Coordinates of C-alpha atoms in Angstrom, one line a residue:
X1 CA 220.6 16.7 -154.3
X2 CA 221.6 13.6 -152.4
X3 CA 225.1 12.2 -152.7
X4 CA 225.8 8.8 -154.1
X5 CA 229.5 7.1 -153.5
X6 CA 230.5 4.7 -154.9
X7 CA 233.8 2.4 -154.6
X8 CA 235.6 -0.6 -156.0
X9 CA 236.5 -2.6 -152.5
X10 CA 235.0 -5.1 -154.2
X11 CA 238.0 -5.9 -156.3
X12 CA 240.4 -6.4 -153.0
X13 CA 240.8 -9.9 -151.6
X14 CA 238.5 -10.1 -148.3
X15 CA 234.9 -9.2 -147.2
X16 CA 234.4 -6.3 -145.5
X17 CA 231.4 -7.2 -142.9
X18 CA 231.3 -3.8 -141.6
X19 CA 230.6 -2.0 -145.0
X20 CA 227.2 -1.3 -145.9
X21 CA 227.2 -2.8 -149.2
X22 CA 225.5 -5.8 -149.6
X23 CA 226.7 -7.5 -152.9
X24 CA 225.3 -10.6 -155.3
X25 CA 227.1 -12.1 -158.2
X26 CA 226.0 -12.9 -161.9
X27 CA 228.0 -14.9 -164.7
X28 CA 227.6 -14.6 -167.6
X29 CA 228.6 -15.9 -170.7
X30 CA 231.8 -14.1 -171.6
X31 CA 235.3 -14.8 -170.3
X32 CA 235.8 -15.1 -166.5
X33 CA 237.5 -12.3 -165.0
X34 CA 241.3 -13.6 -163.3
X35 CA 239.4 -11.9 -160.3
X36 CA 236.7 -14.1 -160.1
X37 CA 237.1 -15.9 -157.2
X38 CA 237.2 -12.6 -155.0
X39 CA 233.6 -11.5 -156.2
X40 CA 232.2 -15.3 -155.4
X41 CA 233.3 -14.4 -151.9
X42 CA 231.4 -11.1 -151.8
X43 CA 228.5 -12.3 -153.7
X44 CA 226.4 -13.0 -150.4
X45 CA 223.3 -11.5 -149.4
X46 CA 222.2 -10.3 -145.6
X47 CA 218.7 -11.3 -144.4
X48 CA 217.4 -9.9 -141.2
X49 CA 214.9 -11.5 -140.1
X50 CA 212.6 -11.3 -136.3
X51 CA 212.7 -14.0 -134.5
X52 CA 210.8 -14.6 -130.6
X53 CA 211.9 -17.1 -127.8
X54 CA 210.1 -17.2 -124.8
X55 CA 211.5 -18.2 -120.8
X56 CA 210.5 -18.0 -117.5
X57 CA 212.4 -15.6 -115.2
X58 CA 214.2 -16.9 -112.4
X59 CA 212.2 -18.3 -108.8
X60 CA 213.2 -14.9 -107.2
X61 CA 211.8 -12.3 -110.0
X62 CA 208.9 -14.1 -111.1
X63 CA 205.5 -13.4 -110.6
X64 CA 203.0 -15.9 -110.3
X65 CA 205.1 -17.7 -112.7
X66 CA 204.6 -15.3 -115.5
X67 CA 206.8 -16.7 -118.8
X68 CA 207.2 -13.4 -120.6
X69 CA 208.4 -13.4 -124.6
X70 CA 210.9 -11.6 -126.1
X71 CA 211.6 -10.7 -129.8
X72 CA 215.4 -9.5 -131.3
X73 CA 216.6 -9.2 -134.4
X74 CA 219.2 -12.0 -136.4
X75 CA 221.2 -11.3 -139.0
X76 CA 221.1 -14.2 -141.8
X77 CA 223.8 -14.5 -144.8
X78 CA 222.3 -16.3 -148.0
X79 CA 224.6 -16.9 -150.8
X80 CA 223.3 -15.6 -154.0
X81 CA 225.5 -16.2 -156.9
X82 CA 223.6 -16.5 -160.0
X83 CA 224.3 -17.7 -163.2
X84 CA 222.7 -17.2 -167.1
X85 CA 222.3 -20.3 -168.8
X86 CA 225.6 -20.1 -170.7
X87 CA 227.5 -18.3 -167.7
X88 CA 227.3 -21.6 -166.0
X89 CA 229.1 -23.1 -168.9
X90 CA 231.5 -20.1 -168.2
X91 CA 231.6 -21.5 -164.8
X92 CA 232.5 -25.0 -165.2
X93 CA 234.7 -24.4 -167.6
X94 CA 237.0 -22.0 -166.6
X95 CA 236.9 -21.6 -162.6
X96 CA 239.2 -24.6 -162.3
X97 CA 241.8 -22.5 -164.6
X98 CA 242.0 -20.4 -162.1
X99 CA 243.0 -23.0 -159.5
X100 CA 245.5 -24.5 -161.8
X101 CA 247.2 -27.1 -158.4
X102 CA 243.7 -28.0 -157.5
X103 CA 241.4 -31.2 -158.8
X104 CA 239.0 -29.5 -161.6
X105 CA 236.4 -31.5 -159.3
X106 CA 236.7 -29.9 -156.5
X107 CA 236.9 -26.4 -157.5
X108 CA 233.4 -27.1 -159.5
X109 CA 232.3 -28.5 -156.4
X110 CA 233.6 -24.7 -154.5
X111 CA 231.9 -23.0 -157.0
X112 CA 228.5 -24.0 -157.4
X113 CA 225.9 -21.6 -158.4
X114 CA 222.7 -21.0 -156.4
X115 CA 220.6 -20.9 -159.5
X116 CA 221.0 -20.3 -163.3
X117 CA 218.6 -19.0 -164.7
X118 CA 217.7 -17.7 -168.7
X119 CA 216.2 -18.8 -172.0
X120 CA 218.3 -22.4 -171.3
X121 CA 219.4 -22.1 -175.1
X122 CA 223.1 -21.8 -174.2
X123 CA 223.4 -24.1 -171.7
X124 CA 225.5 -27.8 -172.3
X125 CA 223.8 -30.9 -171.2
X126 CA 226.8 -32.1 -168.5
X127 CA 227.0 -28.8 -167.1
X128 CA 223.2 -29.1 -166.3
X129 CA 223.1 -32.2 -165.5
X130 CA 226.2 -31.4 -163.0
X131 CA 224.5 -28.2 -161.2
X132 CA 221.5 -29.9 -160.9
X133 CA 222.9 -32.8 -159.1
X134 CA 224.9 -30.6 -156.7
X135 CA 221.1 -28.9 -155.8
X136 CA 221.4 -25.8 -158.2
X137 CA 218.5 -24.5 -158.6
X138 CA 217.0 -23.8 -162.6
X139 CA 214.7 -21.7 -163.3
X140 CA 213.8 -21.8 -167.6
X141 CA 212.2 -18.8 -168.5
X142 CA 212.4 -19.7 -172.3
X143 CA 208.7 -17.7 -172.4
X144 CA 210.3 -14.5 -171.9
X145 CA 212.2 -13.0 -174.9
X146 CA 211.9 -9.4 -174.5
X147 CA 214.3 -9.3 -171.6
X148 CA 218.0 -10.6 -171.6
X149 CA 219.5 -13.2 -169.3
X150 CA 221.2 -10.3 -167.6
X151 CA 218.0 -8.9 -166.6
X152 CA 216.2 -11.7 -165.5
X153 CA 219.1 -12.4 -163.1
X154 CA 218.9 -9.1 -161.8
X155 CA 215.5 -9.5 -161.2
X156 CA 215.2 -12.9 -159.0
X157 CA 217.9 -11.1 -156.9
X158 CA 215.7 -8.2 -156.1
X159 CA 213.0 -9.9 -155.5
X160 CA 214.8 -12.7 -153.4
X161 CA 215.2 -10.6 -150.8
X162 CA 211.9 -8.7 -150.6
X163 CA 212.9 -6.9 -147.0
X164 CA 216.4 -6.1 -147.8
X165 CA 217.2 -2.5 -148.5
X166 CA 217.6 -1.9 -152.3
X167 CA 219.6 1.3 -152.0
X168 CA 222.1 -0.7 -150.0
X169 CA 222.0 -3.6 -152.5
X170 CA 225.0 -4.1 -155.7
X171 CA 225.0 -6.6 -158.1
X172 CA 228.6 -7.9 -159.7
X173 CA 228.0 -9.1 -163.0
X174 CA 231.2 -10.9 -164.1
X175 CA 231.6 -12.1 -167.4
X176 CA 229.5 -9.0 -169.3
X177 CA 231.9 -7.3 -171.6
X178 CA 234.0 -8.8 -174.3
X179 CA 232.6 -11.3 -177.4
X180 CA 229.6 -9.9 -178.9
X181 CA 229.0 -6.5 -179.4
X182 CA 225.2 -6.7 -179.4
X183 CA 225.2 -8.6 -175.9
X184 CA 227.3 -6.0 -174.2
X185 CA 225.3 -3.3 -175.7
X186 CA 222.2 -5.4 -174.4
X187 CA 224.0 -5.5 -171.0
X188 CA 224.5 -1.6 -170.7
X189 CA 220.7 -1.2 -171.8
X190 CA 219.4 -3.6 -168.7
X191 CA 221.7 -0.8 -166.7
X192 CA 219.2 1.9 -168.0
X193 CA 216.2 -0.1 -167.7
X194 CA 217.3 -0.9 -163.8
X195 CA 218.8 2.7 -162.8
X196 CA 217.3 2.4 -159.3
X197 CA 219.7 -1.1 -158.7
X198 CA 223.1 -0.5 -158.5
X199 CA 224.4 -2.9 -161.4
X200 CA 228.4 -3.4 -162.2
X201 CA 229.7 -5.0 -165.6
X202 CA 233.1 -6.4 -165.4
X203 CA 235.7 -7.7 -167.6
X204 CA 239.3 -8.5 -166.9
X205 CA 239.9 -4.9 -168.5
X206 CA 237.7 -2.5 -167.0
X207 CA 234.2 -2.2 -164.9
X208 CA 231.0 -0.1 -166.0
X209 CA 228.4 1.1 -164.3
X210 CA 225.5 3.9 -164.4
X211 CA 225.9 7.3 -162.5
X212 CA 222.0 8.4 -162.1
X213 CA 221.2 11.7 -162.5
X214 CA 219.3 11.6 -159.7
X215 CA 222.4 12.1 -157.6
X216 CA 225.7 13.9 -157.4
X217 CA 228.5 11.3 -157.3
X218 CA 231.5 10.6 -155.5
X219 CA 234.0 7.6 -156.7
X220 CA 236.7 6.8 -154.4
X221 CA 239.0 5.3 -156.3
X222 CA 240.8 2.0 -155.5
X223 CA 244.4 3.1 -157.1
X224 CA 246.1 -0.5 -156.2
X225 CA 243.1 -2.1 -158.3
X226 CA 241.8 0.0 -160.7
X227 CA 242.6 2.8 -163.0
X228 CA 244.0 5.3 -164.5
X229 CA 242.1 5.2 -167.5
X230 CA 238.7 5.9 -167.5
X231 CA 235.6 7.6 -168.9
X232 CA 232.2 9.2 -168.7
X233 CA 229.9 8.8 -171.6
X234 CA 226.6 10.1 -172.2
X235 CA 224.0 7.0 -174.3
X236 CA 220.9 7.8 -175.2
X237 CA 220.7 11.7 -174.5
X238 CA 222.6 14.7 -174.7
X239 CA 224.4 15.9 -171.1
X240 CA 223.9 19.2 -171.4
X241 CA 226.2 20.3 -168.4
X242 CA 228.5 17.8 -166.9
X243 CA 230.8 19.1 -164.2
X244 CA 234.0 16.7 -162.5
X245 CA 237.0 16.8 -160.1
X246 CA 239.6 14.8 -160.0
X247 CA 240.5 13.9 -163.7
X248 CA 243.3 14.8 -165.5
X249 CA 240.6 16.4 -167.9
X250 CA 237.6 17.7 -165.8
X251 CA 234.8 19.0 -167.1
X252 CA 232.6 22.4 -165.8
X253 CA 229.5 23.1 -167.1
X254 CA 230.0 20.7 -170.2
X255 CA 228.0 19.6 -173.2
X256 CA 228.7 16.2 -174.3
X257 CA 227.0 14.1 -176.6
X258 CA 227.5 11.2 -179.2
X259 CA 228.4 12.9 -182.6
X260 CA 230.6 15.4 -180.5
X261 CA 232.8 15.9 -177.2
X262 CA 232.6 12.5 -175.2
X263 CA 235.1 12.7 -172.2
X264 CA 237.0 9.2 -173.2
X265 CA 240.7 8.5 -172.5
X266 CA 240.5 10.7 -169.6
X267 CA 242.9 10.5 -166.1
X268 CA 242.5 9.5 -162.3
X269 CA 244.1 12.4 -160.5
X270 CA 243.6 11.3 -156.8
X271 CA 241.6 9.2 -154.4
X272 CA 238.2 10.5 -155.1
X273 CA 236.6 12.3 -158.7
X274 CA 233.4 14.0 -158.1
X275 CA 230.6 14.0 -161.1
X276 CA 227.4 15.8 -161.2
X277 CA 225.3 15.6 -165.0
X278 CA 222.0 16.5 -166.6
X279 CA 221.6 13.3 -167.9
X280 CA 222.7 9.7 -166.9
X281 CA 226.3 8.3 -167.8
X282 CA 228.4 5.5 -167.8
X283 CA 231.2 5.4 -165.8
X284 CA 234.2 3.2 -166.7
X285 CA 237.9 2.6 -165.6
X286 CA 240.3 0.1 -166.4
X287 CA 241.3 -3.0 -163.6
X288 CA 245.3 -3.5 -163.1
X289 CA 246.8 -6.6 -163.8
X290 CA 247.9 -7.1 -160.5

């Protein structure tokens, strides 16, 4: 069984060119994470595209004149931060709290959504209007009620990048946890219903995100960022056997299930926890107020 790993550099201040992670960014509509700002700057996608040029060789090695092509390859970076209708509210509201010295303007004007996107029920008539003028797109897909604003985000990213490698591909979803309990529980579903895309939920608190079964996992922890407190929880099915390292209560060979043993309130012990399960879980771990 392949390896998954999985890491939290995400959280530190910078962008890390030479990782292999490519990372997008949703809001949504709950309270901005104080980190904010350092997800907007990783929320860019890489586009390679092929591009051809054609020249003629110099006097000396050209024959008859010959102009021969040639083709290479050219890395583009799109920004793709995306918004649900009432995360752009989120947006406008509360990005230029975080930049208390600076004009409220101008940090709206910083950070400007590529689209927003949703049912469009949410969303206040200046912050619309203000988006729009700034050349945000909007996208109203009111038709579609059987999936959430979370997952109809998720989706235009996938599909905005049709030759980019999925696997490599992880989507920051600020704003997901916190306020309602029936939107954060629709949240954790859209992480089920899109196992195959690596999908992060993030408060000022903690993170979530899906450990497939598919895979054995490795999580190398960010210990200035994140942690000590964390969890793995089995929804929707029983794990039957759930084996860690690295927590200050591992598991081997363990059956957990709602309505029994769920390993919550457990311990980073180290850099790196290892998890292997018969069954999907969520893993969670709290962020430091740093």
């Amino acid at each position: 069984m392949d390896v998954m790993t999985h890491s939290s550099t995400f959280l530190l201040p910078g962008n890390d060119h030479s990782s292999s992670v490519t990372y997008a960014l949703v809001v949504l509509n709950q309270r901005l994470p104080r980190f904010t700002p350092i997800l907007w700057d990783h929320g860019s996608v890489s586009l390679v595209a092929f591009s051809f040029f054609a020249f003629c060789l110099p006097p000396c090695m050209r024959e008859r004149d010959k102009v021969f092509s040639f083709g290479f390859w050219r890395c583009v970076t799109a920004q793709l931060r995306a918004c649900a209708d009432g995360g752009a509210n989120r947006l406008f509201d509360e990005m230029p709290l975080l930049f208390p010295r600076d004009d409220a303007l101008d940090v709206r004007h910083r950070y400007k959504p590529d689209i927003i996107k949703g049912d469009m029920d949410s969303i206040r008539t200046e912050v619309l209007d203000f988006y729009t003028n700034l050349g945000t797109k909007v996208v109203d897909e009111s038709h579609d009620q059987d999936t959430t604003d979370l997952h109809k985000c998720v989706a235009y990213i996938r599909d905005f990048a049709p030759n980019l490698d999925k696997s490599n591909l992880c989507i920051l979803v600020a704003g997901a946890l916190g306020g309602r309990f029936d939107h954060e529980a629709g949240n954790i579903n859209v992480l089920y219903r899109l196992s195959t895309t690596r999908i992060i939920l993030l408060s000022d608190d903690c993170l979530i995100y899906l450990l497939p079964r598919t895979h054995h996992h490795e999580i190398h922890i960010q210990s200035s960022v994140e942690g000590p407190h964390c969890g793995l929880i089995p929804i929707g099915m029983t794990s039957v056997s759930t084996t860690t390292t690295g927590l200050q209560w591992d598991l081997t060979n363990t059956e957990m299930r709602f309505g029994d043993l769920v390993s919550t309130s457990n311990l980073v012990q180290g850099e790196k926890i290892t998890v292997q399960s018969s069954s999907d879980l969520l893993w969670t771990i709290s962020i430091k107020r740093v």
